[in-house]
Coordinates of C-alpha atoms and ligand atoms in Angstrom, one line a residue:
M229 CA 0.0 0.0 0.0
S230 CA 1.1 3.5 -0.6
D231 CA 1.6 5.5 2.5
A232 CA -0.3 8.6 1.3
P233 CA -0.8 11.3 3.9
A234 CA -4.3 11.0 5.4
S235 CA -5.3 14.3 3.8
V236 CA -4.9 12.9 0.3
S237 CA -8.1 11.0 -0.4
K238 CA -7.8 8.1 -2.8
D239 CA -8.9 9.0 -6.2
F240 CA -8.9 6.5 -9.1
I241 CA -5.3 7.2 -10.0
R242 CA -4.1 6.8 -6.4
E243 CA -6.0 3.5 -6.1
L244 CA -4.5 2.2 -9.3
I245 CA -1.0 3.1 -8.1
A246 CA -1.6 1.7 -4.7
A247 CA -2.6 -1.6 -6.4
D248 CA 0.5 -1.6 -8.6
V249 CA 2.7 -1.0 -5.5
A250 CA 0.9 -3.8 -3.6
A251 CA 1.5 -6.1 -6.6
Q252 CA 5.1 -5.1 -6.8
R253 CA 4.8 -3.9 -10.3
N254 CA 8.1 -2.3 -11.2
E255 CA 9.3 -3.6 -7.9
G256 CA 7.0 -1.2 -6.2
W257 CA 8.5 1.9 -7.8
V258 CA 6.4 4.9 -8.7
I259 CA 8.1 7.1 -11.2
T260 CA 6.0 9.9 -12.7
R261 CA 6.9 12.9 -14.8
F262 CA 5.6 16.4 -15.6
P263 CA 6.1 16.9 -19.3
P264 CA 5.5 20.5 -20.4
E265 CA 6.2 21.6 -23.9
P266 CA 8.2 24.8 -23.5
N267 CA 6.0 26.9 -25.8
G268 CA 4.6 29.2 -23.2
Y269 CA 4.3 30.0 -19.5
L270 CA 2.6 27.5 -17.2
H271 CA -0.9 28.1 -16.1
I272 CA -3.0 27.1 -13.1
G273 CA -4.2 24.0 -15.1
H274 CA -0.6 22.8 -15.2
A275 CA -0.4 23.2 -11.4
K276 CA -3.0 20.4 -11.2
S277 CA -0.7 18.1 -13.2
I278 CA 2.4 19.2 -11.2
C279 CA 0.7 18.7 -7.9
L280 CA -0.5 15.3 -9.0
N281 CA 2.8 14.0 -10.5
F282 CA 5.2 15.5 -7.9
G283 CA 2.6 14.7 -5.1
L284 CA 2.6 11.0 -6.1
A285 CA 6.3 10.9 -5.8
L286 CA 6.2 12.4 -2.3
E287 CA 3.4 10.1 -1.2
N288 CA 5.2 7.0 -2.4
A289 CA 8.7 7.8 -1.1
P290 CA 11.2 6.4 -0.9
K291 CA 10.7 4.2 -4.0
S292 CA 9.6 7.0 -6.1
R293 CA 10.6 10.1 -8.0
C294 CA 9.1 12.7 -10.4
H295 CA 10.9 13.9 -13.5
L296 CA 10.6 17.3 -15.1
R297 CA 10.8 16.6 -18.8
F298 CA 10.6 19.2 -21.5
D299 CA 8.8 17.8 -24.4
D300 CA 10.8 20.0 -26.8
T301 CA 10.0 18.4 -30.1
N302 CA 8.7 21.4 -31.9
P303 CA 11.5 23.9 -32.4
V304 CA 9.2 26.4 -34.2
K305 CA 7.2 27.3 -31.1
E306 CA 9.7 26.7 -28.3
E307 CA 12.0 29.1 -26.5
V308 CA 14.6 29.1 -23.8
E309 CA 12.6 31.8 -21.9
Y310 CA 9.8 29.2 -21.4
V311 CA 12.2 26.5 -20.2
H312 CA 13.4 28.9 -17.5
S313 CA 10.0 30.1 -16.5
I314 CA 8.7 26.6 -16.2
Q315 CA 11.5 25.5 -13.9
E316 CA 10.9 28.6 -11.7
D317 CA 7.2 27.9 -11.6
V318 CA 7.6 24.2 -10.5
K319 CA 10.0 25.3 -7.8
W320 CA 7.8 28.0 -6.6
L321 CA 5.0 25.5 -6.2
G322 CA 7.3 23.7 -3.8
F323 CA 8.4 20.8 -5.8
D324 CA 11.9 19.5 -6.6
W325 CA 12.9 17.3 -9.4
G326 CA 16.4 16.8 -8.0
Q327 CA 18.6 15.3 -10.6
N328 CA 15.7 14.4 -12.8
L329 CA 15.6 17.2 -15.3
F330 CA 15.3 15.9 -18.9
Y331 CA 14.6 17.0 -22.4
A332 CA 13.0 14.9 -25.1
S333 CA 15.6 16.5 -27.4
D334 CA 18.3 14.6 -25.4
Y335 CA 16.7 11.4 -26.9
F336 CA 16.6 12.5 -30.6
E337 CA 19.4 10.1 -31.6
K338 CA 17.7 7.2 -29.7
L339 CA 14.3 8.1 -31.1
Y340 CA 15.8 8.2 -34.5
G341 CA 17.2 4.7 -33.9
F342 CA 13.8 3.4 -32.8
A343 CA 12.3 4.8 -36.0
V344 CA 14.9 2.9 -38.0
Q345 CA 14.0 -0.2 -36.0
L346 CA 10.3 0.2 -36.8
I347 CA 11.2 0.6 -40.5
E348 CA 13.3 -2.6 -40.4
K349 CA 10.3 -4.4 -38.8
G350 CA 8.1 -3.2 -41.6
L351 CA 6.2 -1.0 -39.1
A352 CA 7.1 2.4 -40.5
Y353 CA 7.4 3.9 -44.0
V354 CA 8.4 7.1 -45.6
D355 CA 5.4 8.8 -47.3
D356 CA 5.8 11.3 -50.1
Q357 CA 2.4 12.8 -49.4
T358 CA 2.0 16.1 -47.7
L359 CA 0.4 16.4 -44.3
E360 CA -2.7 17.8 -46.0
Q361 CA -2.9 14.8 -48.3
V362 CA -2.5 12.4 -45.3
R363 CA -5.2 14.2 -43.5
A364 CA -7.5 14.1 -46.5
H365 CA -7.0 10.4 -46.9
R366 CA -7.5 9.5 -43.3
G367 CA -11.2 8.6 -43.8
S368 CA -13.8 9.3 -41.1
L369 CA -15.3 7.5 -38.1
T370 CA -17.6 5.6 -40.6
Q371 CA -15.1 5.3 -43.5
P372 CA -11.8 3.6 -43.4
G373 CA -8.8 5.6 -44.6
T374 CA -7.2 5.2 -48.0
P375 CA -3.7 3.6 -47.9
S376 CA -0.9 5.8 -49.2
P377 CA 0.5 4.8 -52.5
Y378 CA 3.9 4.7 -50.7
R379 CA 2.7 2.4 -48.0
D380 CA 4.4 -0.7 -49.3
R381 CA 7.8 0.7 -50.0
S382 CA 10.6 -1.8 -49.3
V383 CA 12.5 -1.7 -46.1
A384 CA 15.6 -0.8 -47.9
E385 CA 14.0 2.1 -49.7
N386 CA 12.4 3.3 -46.5
K387 CA 15.7 3.2 -44.7
D388 CA 17.5 5.1 -47.5
M389 CA 14.7 7.7 -47.7
F390 CA 14.6 8.2 -43.9
A391 CA 18.4 8.7 -43.9
R392 CA 18.1 11.2 -46.7
M393 CA 15.3 13.0 -44.7
R394 CA 17.7 13.3 -41.8
A395 CA 20.5 14.4 -44.1
G396 CA 18.5 17.4 -45.2
E397 CA 17.9 16.3 -48.8
F398 CA 14.2 17.3 -48.8
R399 CA 12.2 20.4 -48.1
E400 CA 9.7 20.8 -45.4
G401 CA 6.5 18.8 -46.2
E402 CA 8.1 16.8 -49.0
R403 CA 8.4 13.6 -46.9
I404 CA 7.1 12.2 -43.6
L405 CA 7.7 9.1 -41.7
R406 CA 4.5 7.2 -40.7
A407 CA 3.9 4.2 -38.5
K408 CA 2.4 1.4 -40.4
I409 CA -0.5 0.3 -38.2
D410 CA -4.1 0.0 -39.6
M411 CA -5.8 2.4 -42.1
A412 CA -9.1 0.9 -41.2
S413 CA -8.8 1.2 -37.4
P414 CA -11.8 2.6 -35.6
N415 CA -9.2 4.7 -33.7
M416 CA -8.1 7.5 -36.1
N417 CA -4.8 7.8 -34.2
L418 CA -3.8 4.3 -35.4
R419 CA -4.4 5.1 -39.1
D420 CA -0.7 5.2 -39.9
P421 CA 0.1 8.2 -37.7
V422 CA 2.9 10.6 -38.8
I423 CA 5.8 10.0 -36.5
Y424 CA 8.5 12.3 -38.1
R425 CA 8.3 15.4 -40.1
I426 CA 10.9 17.7 -41.7
L427 CA 11.4 21.1 -40.1
H428 CA 14.4 23.2 -41.2
A429 CA 14.3 25.0 -37.9
H430 CA 16.9 25.9 -35.3
H431 CA 16.3 24.0 -32.0
H432 CA 17.0 25.8 -28.7
R433 CA 19.1 22.8 -27.6
T434 CA 20.2 20.8 -30.5
G435 CA 20.8 23.8 -32.7
D436 CA 20.9 22.8 -36.4
A437 CA 21.9 19.2 -35.8
W438 CA 18.4 18.0 -36.9
C439 CA 16.1 18.8 -39.6
I440 CA 13.6 16.0 -38.9
Y441 CA 11.7 16.1 -35.6
P442 CA 9.6 13.4 -34.0
M443 CA 5.9 14.1 -33.4
Y444 CA 4.7 14.4 -29.8
D445 CA 2.7 11.2 -30.0
Y446 CA 5.8 9.3 -31.0
A447 CA 8.4 11.0 -28.7
H448 CA 6.3 11.0 -25.6
P449 CA 5.7 7.3 -24.9
L450 CA 9.3 6.5 -25.9
S451 CA 10.7 9.2 -23.7
D452 CA 8.6 7.9 -20.8
A453 CA 10.0 4.4 -21.4
L454 CA 13.6 5.6 -21.7
E455 CA 13.3 7.4 -18.4
G456 CA 11.8 4.4 -16.7
I457 CA 8.5 6.2 -16.0
T458 CA 6.0 3.8 -14.5
H459 CA 2.8 5.9 -14.6
S460 CA 2.3 8.4 -17.4
L461 CA -0.6 10.6 -16.3
C462 CA -2.1 13.0 -18.7
T463 CA -5.3 14.8 -19.5
L464 CA -8.4 13.2 -21.0
E465 CA -7.8 14.5 -24.5
F466 CA -5.0 12.0 -24.8
E467 CA -7.3 9.0 -24.1
H468 CA -7.7 8.3 -27.8
H469 CA -3.9 8.4 -28.1
R470 CA -3.4 5.7 -25.6
P471 CA -3.6 2.8 -28.1
L472 CA -0.8 4.5 -30.1
Y473 CA 1.2 4.9 -26.8
E474 CA 0.8 1.2 -26.1
W475 CA 1.5 0.2 -29.7
L476 CA 4.8 2.0 -29.6
I477 CA 5.8 0.6 -26.2
D478 CA 4.9 -2.9 -27.5
N479 CA 6.6 -2.7 -30.8
V480 CA 9.9 -0.9 -30.1
D481 CA 12.5 -3.4 -28.8
G482 CA 15.1 -2.5 -26.2
L483 CA 13.1 -0.1 -24.1
P484 CA 14.3 0.0 -20.5
G485 CA 10.8 0.5 -19.0
K486 CA 7.2 -0.3 -19.7
P487 CA 5.1 2.7 -18.7
Y488 CA 1.4 2.9 -19.1
Q489 CA -0.8 5.9 -19.6
R490 CA -3.9 6.9 -17.7
E491 CA -6.0 10.0 -18.1
F492 CA -7.7 12.4 -15.8
A493 CA -9.9 15.5 -16.4
R494 CA -8.1 18.7 -17.0
L495 CA -8.8 21.7 -14.8
N496 CA -11.2 24.2 -16.2
L497 CA -11.9 27.3 -14.3
T498 CA -14.7 29.9 -14.6
Y499 CA -13.7 33.3 -16.0
T500 CA -10.5 31.9 -17.2
V501 CA -9.0 30.7 -20.5
M502 CA -6.5 27.9 -20.0
S503 CA -4.4 27.3 -23.0
K504 CA -0.9 28.5 -23.6
R505 CA -1.8 29.4 -27.2
K506 CA -4.6 31.7 -26.1
L507 CA -2.6 33.2 -23.3
L508 CA 0.2 33.9 -25.8
E509 CA -2.3 35.5 -28.1
M510 CA -3.3 37.9 -25.3
V511 CA 0.3 38.7 -24.5
K512 CA 1.2 39.3 -28.2
A513 CA -1.8 41.5 -28.8
G514 CA -0.9 43.6 -25.7
L515 CA -4.3 42.8 -24.1
V516 CA -2.5 42.1 -20.9
N517 CA 0.9 43.3 -19.6
G518 CA 2.9 40.2 -20.3
W519 CA 2.8 36.6 -19.1
D520 CA 3.1 37.7 -15.5
D521 CA 0.3 40.2 -15.5
P522 CA -1.4 39.6 -12.2
R523 CA -4.7 39.1 -14.0
M524 CA -3.3 36.1 -16.0
P525 CA -4.0 32.6 -14.9
T526 CA -0.3 31.8 -15.4
I527 CA 1.7 30.6 -12.4
S528 CA 3.9 33.7 -12.8
G529 CA 0.8 35.9 -12.9
I530 CA -0.9 34.5 -9.8
R531 CA 2.5 34.6 -8.0
R532 CA 2.8 38.3 -8.8
R533 CA -0.7 38.8 -7.7
G534 CA 0.1 37.3 -4.3
Y535 CA -1.4 33.8 -4.5
T536 CA 0.7 31.4 -2.3
P537 CA 2.1 28.0 -3.3
A538 CA 0.4 26.5 -0.3
S539 CA -3.0 27.8 -1.4
V540 CA -2.6 26.5 -4.9
R541 CA -1.6 23.0 -3.6
V542 CA -4.6 23.0 -1.3
F543 CA -6.8 24.0 -4.2
C544 CA -5.5 21.1 -6.3
E545 CA -6.0 18.7 -3.5
T546 CA -9.5 20.0 -3.0
I547 CA -10.7 19.7 -6.6
G548 CA -9.3 16.1 -6.7
L549 CA -9.1 13.9 -9.8
T550 CA -12.0 12.7 -11.9
K551 CA -12.4 11.0 -15.2
Y552 CA -15.0 13.4 -16.4
P553 CA -14.7 17.0 -17.7
S554 CA -15.9 19.6 -15.3
L555 CA -15.8 23.3 -14.6
T556 CA -14.4 24.6 -11.3
E557 CA -15.5 27.9 -9.8
L558 CA -12.8 30.5 -9.7
A559 CA -14.3 31.4 -6.3
L560 CA -13.0 28.1 -4.9
L561 CA -9.5 29.0 -5.8
E562 CA -9.9 32.4 -4.3
H563 CA -11.3 30.8 -1.2
C564 CA -8.2 28.7 -0.8
V565 CA -6.0 31.8 -1.3
R566 CA -7.9 33.6 1.5
E567 CA -7.8 30.7 3.9
D568 CA -4.0 30.6 3.6
L569 CA -3.4 34.4 3.6
N570 CA -5.6 34.7 6.7
K571 CA -3.1 32.7 8.6
H572 CA 0.0 34.5 7.5
A573 CA -0.8 38.0 6.2
Q574 CA 0.2 41.0 8.3
R575 CA -2.8 43.2 9.0
V576 CA -2.7 46.9 8.2
Y577 CA -5.1 49.8 7.9
G578 CA -5.6 51.1 4.5
V579 CA -8.3 53.1 2.8
L580 CA -8.7 52.6 -1.0
R581 CA -11.1 55.4 -1.7
P582 CA -10.4 58.0 1.0
L583 CA -13.0 60.3 2.5
K584 CA -11.8 62.8 4.9
V585 CA -13.2 62.9 8.4
V586 CA -12.5 65.8 10.8
I587 CA -13.2 65.1 14.5
T588 CA -14.0 68.6 15.6
N589 CA -13.8 68.0 19.3
Y590 CA -10.4 66.2 19.1
P591 CA -7.6 68.5 20.1
E592 CA -5.7 70.0 17.2
G593 CA -2.1 68.9 17.0
Q594 CA -2.6 65.9 19.2
V595 CA -1.5 62.5 18.0
E596 CA -2.2 59.3 20.0
E597 CA -1.0 55.9 19.2
V598 CA -3.3 52.9 19.1
E599 CA -1.8 49.5 19.6
L600 CA -3.0 47.0 17.0
V601 CA -2.4 43.2 16.7
N602 CA -0.5 42.3 13.5
N603 CA -2.4 39.1 13.0
P604 CA -5.1 37.7 15.3
E605 CA -4.5 34.3 13.8
D606 CA -0.8 34.3 14.7
P607 CA 0.1 35.3 18.3
E608 CA 3.8 35.4 17.3
A609 CA 3.2 38.2 14.8
G610 CA 3.1 40.8 17.6
K611 CA 1.7 44.3 17.7
R612 CA 2.3 47.6 16.2
R613 CA 1.4 51.2 16.9
V614 CA -0.8 53.3 14.6
P615 CA -1.3 57.0 14.9
L616 CA -4.7 58.5 15.4
S617 CA -5.5 62.2 15.3
R618 CA -8.1 64.8 14.5
E619 CA -8.1 64.3 10.8
L620 CA -8.6 60.9 9.4
Y621 CA -9.6 59.1 6.2
I622 CA -12.3 56.5 6.1
E623 CA -13.5 54.4 3.1
R624 CA -15.9 56.3 0.9
D625 CA -18.1 53.1 0.9
D626 CA -18.4 53.3 4.7
F627 CA -20.5 56.5 4.4
M628 CA -23.8 56.9 2.8
E629 CA -25.6 60.2 2.7
H630 CA -28.8 58.5 1.7
P631 CA -28.4 55.1 3.2
V632 CA -30.0 52.0 1.8
P633 CA -31.9 49.8 4.2
D634 CA -29.7 47.9 6.6
F635 CA -26.7 50.1 6.0
H636 CA -25.1 50.1 9.5
R637 CA -22.0 52.3 8.9
L638 CA -21.7 56.1 8.9
V639 CA -24.7 58.2 7.9
P640 CA -25.6 61.9 8.6
G641 CA -26.5 62.2 12.2
G642 CA -25.5 58.6 12.8
E643 CA -22.8 57.0 14.9
V644 CA -20.2 54.4 14.0
R645 CA -17.2 52.8 15.8
L646 CA -13.7 53.5 14.6
K647 CA -12.1 50.1 15.0
Y648 CA -9.9 49.9 18.1
A649 CA -10.5 53.6 18.8
F650 CA -13.8 55.2 19.7
C651 CA -17.2 56.1 18.3
I652 CA -17.9 59.1 16.2
I653 CA -21.1 60.9 15.3
C654 CA -21.4 62.6 11.9
H655 CA -22.8 66.2 12.2
E656 CA -22.0 67.8 8.9
V657 CA -21.5 66.7 5.3
V658 CA -19.3 69.0 3.3
K659 CA -19.6 69.0 -0.4
D660 CA -17.6 70.6 -3.3
A661 CA -19.1 72.8 -6.0
A662 CA -20.0 69.6 -8.0
G663 CA -22.0 68.3 -5.1
E664 CA -19.5 65.6 -4.3
V665 CA -19.0 64.7 -0.6
V666 CA -15.5 65.8 0.3
E667 CA -15.4 65.9 4.1
L668 CA -17.4 64.7 7.1
R669 CA -17.4 66.7 10.3
C670 CA -17.8 64.5 13.3
T671 CA -17.4 64.5 17.1
Y672 CA -16.1 61.6 19.1
D673 CA -17.1 60.3 22.5
D674 CA -14.0 59.6 24.6
A675 CA -16.2 57.4 26.9
T676 CA -16.6 54.8 24.1
R677 CA -13.0 53.6 24.0
R678 CA -12.1 49.9 24.4
G679 CA -15.5 48.8 23.1
V680 CA -17.5 50.7 25.7
K681 CA -21.0 51.3 24.4
P682 CA -22.4 54.8 24.1
V683 CA -24.7 55.7 26.9
G684 CA -28.1 57.3 26.2
R685 CA -27.8 56.8 22.4
P686 CA -28.9 54.1 20.1
K687 CA -26.7 51.0 19.8
V688 CA -23.8 51.4 17.4
K689 CA -24.0 48.6 14.8
G690 CA -21.1 49.4 12.5
T691 CA -17.3 49.3 12.9
I692 CA -15.1 50.8 10.3
H693 CA -11.3 51.2 9.8
W694 CA -9.5 54.5 9.4
V695 CA -6.1 56.1 8.7
S696 CA -4.7 59.2 10.3
A697 CA -4.5 61.8 7.6
A698 CA -1.2 63.6 8.5
Q699 CA 0.8 60.4 8.7
A700 CA -0.9 58.4 5.9
L701 CA 1.1 57.3 3.0
D702 CA -0.1 57.7 -0.5
V703 CA 0.4 54.4 -2.2
Q704 CA -0.4 53.0 -5.6
V705 CA -2.8 50.1 -5.3
R706 CA -3.8 48.0 -8.3
L707 CA -7.3 46.5 -7.9
Y708 CA -7.6 43.4 -10.1
D709 CA -10.8 41.8 -11.0
K710 CA -11.8 38.9 -13.2
L711 CA -10.1 39.0 -16.6
F712 CA -13.3 38.0 -18.4
T713 CA -16.9 39.1 -18.0
E714 CA -18.2 35.6 -19.1
A715 CA -17.8 32.5 -16.9
Q716 CA -16.9 30.5 -20.0
P717 CA -15.4 33.0 -22.5
D718 CA -14.6 30.3 -25.1
E719 CA -18.1 28.8 -25.1
A720 CA -19.7 32.3 -25.1
A721 CA -17.6 33.2 -28.2
G722 CA -18.8 30.2 -30.1
E723 CA -17.2 29.1 -33.4
E724 CA -17.2 32.5 -35.0
G725 CA -16.2 34.8 -32.1
S726 CA -13.1 35.2 -30.0
F727 CA -12.8 34.8 -26.3
T728 CA -11.0 38.2 -26.3
Q729 CA -14.3 40.0 -26.9
F730 CA -15.3 39.1 -23.3
L731 CA -12.2 40.7 -21.7
N732 CA -13.4 42.6 -18.7
P733 CA -12.7 46.3 -19.3
A734 CA -12.7 46.8 -15.5
S735 CA -10.2 44.1 -14.7
L736 CA -7.7 46.6 -13.5
E737 CA -8.3 49.8 -11.6
V738 CA -5.4 51.8 -10.2
V739 CA -6.1 53.9 -7.1
T740 CA -4.0 56.0 -4.8
A741 CA -4.8 54.6 -1.4
K742 CA -4.1 56.0 2.1
L743 CA -2.2 53.5 4.2
E744 CA -0.9 53.5 7.7
P745 CA 2.7 54.6 7.9
S746 CA 4.1 51.2 8.9
V747 CA 4.0 50.0 5.3
A748 CA 6.6 52.5 4.3
S749 CA 9.2 49.8 5.1
A750 CA 7.4 47.1 3.0
S751 CA 9.6 45.5 0.4
G752 CA 8.4 43.7 -2.7
G753 CA 6.9 40.3 -2.2
A754 CA 5.1 40.7 1.1
H755 CA 1.5 39.7 1.9
Y756 CA -0.8 42.1 3.8
Q757 CA -4.4 42.2 4.8
F758 CA -5.9 45.6 4.6
E759 CA -8.4 45.2 7.4
R760 CA -12.0 44.9 6.1
V761 CA -10.8 45.4 2.5
G762 CA -8.8 42.4 1.2
Y763 CA -5.5 40.8 0.8
F764 CA -2.7 42.6 -1.0
Y765 CA 0.8 41.8 -2.1
T766 CA 3.6 44.2 -2.7
D767 CA 4.5 44.0 -6.4
P768 CA 7.9 42.3 -6.6
K769 CA 8.8 44.2 -9.8
D770 CA 7.5 47.7 -9.3
S771 CA 7.9 48.2 -5.5
R772 CA 10.8 50.5 -4.5
P773 CA 12.3 51.1 -1.1
G774 CA 9.9 53.4 0.7
A775 CA 7.4 53.2 -2.2
P776 CA 5.7 49.9 -2.2
V777 CA 3.1 49.2 -4.9
F778 CA 0.3 46.9 -3.9
N779 CA -1.6 44.3 -6.0
R780 CA -4.9 43.2 -4.7
T781 CA -4.6 39.5 -4.4
V782 CA -8.2 38.8 -3.5
A783 CA -11.1 40.7 -1.8
L784 CA -11.7 39.8 1.8
K785 CA -14.9 38.0 1.0
D786 CA -17.2 37.7 -1.9
G787 CA -19.5 40.7 -2.1
F788 CA -17.6 43.0 0.2
A789 CA -19.1 46.5 0.4
K790 CA -22.5 45.5 -0.6
G791 CA -24.0 47.5 2.2
K792 CA -23.5 45.4 5.3
Ligands
LIG973 P1 -2.0 24.1 -23.3 O1 -3.1 23.6 -24.1 O2 -2.4 25.1 -22.3 O3 -0.8 24.5 -24.0 P2 -0.8 21.6 -23.0 O4 -1.5 20.3 -22.5 O5 -0.6 21.7 -24.4 O6 -1.6 22.8 -22.4 P3 1.7 20.8 -22.1 O7 2.9 21.7 -21.9 O8 1.7 19.8 -23.1 O9 0.5 21.8 -22.3 O10 1.2 20.2 -20.7 C1 2.0 19.6 -19.7 C2 1.2 18.7 -18.9 O11 0.2 19.5 -18.2 C3 0.4 17.7 -19.7 O12 0.6 16.5 -19.1 C4 -1.0 18.2 -19.7 O13 -1.9 17.1 -19.7 C5 -1.1 18.9 -18.4 N1 -2.1 20.0 -18.4 C6 -2.2 20.9 -19.3 N2 -3.3 21.7 -19.1 C7 -3.9 21.1 -18.0 C8 -5.1 21.4 -17.3 N3 -5.9 22.5 -17.6 N4 -5.4 20.7 -16.2 C9 -4.6 19.7 -15.9 N5 -3.5 19.3 -16.5 C10 -3.1 20.0 -17.6
LIG974 MG1 0.5 20.6 -25.6

């Protein structure tokens, strides 16, 4: 039995693996891999696969490991930048591949040899048709495919042709190598799939050594076998590729391992597109500010937004593994982020949309200090002192001149508690020429400190936060919201449209907030809770000493400021 931590419930993959371990398949070893193609930055969907594959290795230690393998078989779309970012992202999530960093391109010579072996066995042939012709002759689900006129080339001719393909004698598209399987198979992937194509392209690792490149469906199972992978776990769309995976493992001789493939449902999230191709499209079109724009569902984006690795891991554990496609609520991910940040984030007072309050009966020039706890969830976090004086800022939303029913914060003539200070009563609403409220003139009741209730006046129902005006810091805060207005932008766009038409124009609002002076020392990459407002993260790129820039990670709860 695997000794999975109690918190990891047994899904169908874990049950399968536990059974393999119990049966001493592969002498009880569990060797998994995370195999990204370096053609873009990783997204939150990849996190699911990373947590699964690396998680399985941890759960099955010591006879286990997880490889990071770059499936770098398409030089046209791949870049070193992506290779670096992927490693950074996996590490950030808290996983370690140790010595086990691999590249499919490291196996190009071996993969070539296996192809020659298939040719020699009469199981592969060089086809002079173009990819388009191959596609056109593949048949349909009801019609068998049409065999290529080149299907019965002799072994000798195939070997010669394949060697000439490698030697660069042909132009792109002039020849391909196909596995010879079954043109009438009900599984289209077995109708003589293309396994090599010509690409006169520079590869980020092999340079110009090759001008033929293996197809993913060919390179992937053989790379798994070469590395001794025991369980090759991928997403459902590869289910129909499994017979080809098995055909290759069965028909290539001399493989050190005999992996098998199983599929699980990919993560789909509401208000999110999850495809490197589409994310790249947004980056290229300048619709977002790069791959690590905090609105992006990329690992680098959510990292910069202030999501924590622990929260992403808990999220992946919570959603679990199924065999059926599903859609997960973005709200669940945000919930996991909040739960984690609640435990660790330093509390501060900050006002996003400041409204000035003058406490007319508080002595001019007097400044007192209020002691506040840094994190009620963490006694170790200590306390800090925050100034309080005659002029303050409160959140605009915490005042309503014409209150809606059940609004319990500040209203003309009403009373509210300033958190950890005292109660104030609003006597006068000052407006500018345009009729905009610019200042509230209030009085305070010194007898209401330390939670003491006002005497002879109605019960005070609301408590609000505040910042002392004279000491407040003006700080840039970026308020991020959902990137899309539609829960399923792809579906909403349909065949004709583009998901980009549902980009949320209000996904970024930049405000100058008033923050308590203690944040002046904040450096980039620190988590905060602005009390009653939300969780914020000092932008690691744009924060400067003494001038932090804050990204809103997530609001404090859904529906904040809806009048409670
Ligand atoms: P994309 O379509 O976004 O480019 P991909 O599947 O082409 O994704 P790869 O780099 O090939 O990207 O993926 C590496 C691994 O991550 C694969 O095993 C793949 O199954 C897995 N993966 C990709 N997207 C998801 C997802 N949304 N949920 C779970 N696993 C995923
Ligand atoms: Mg892919």
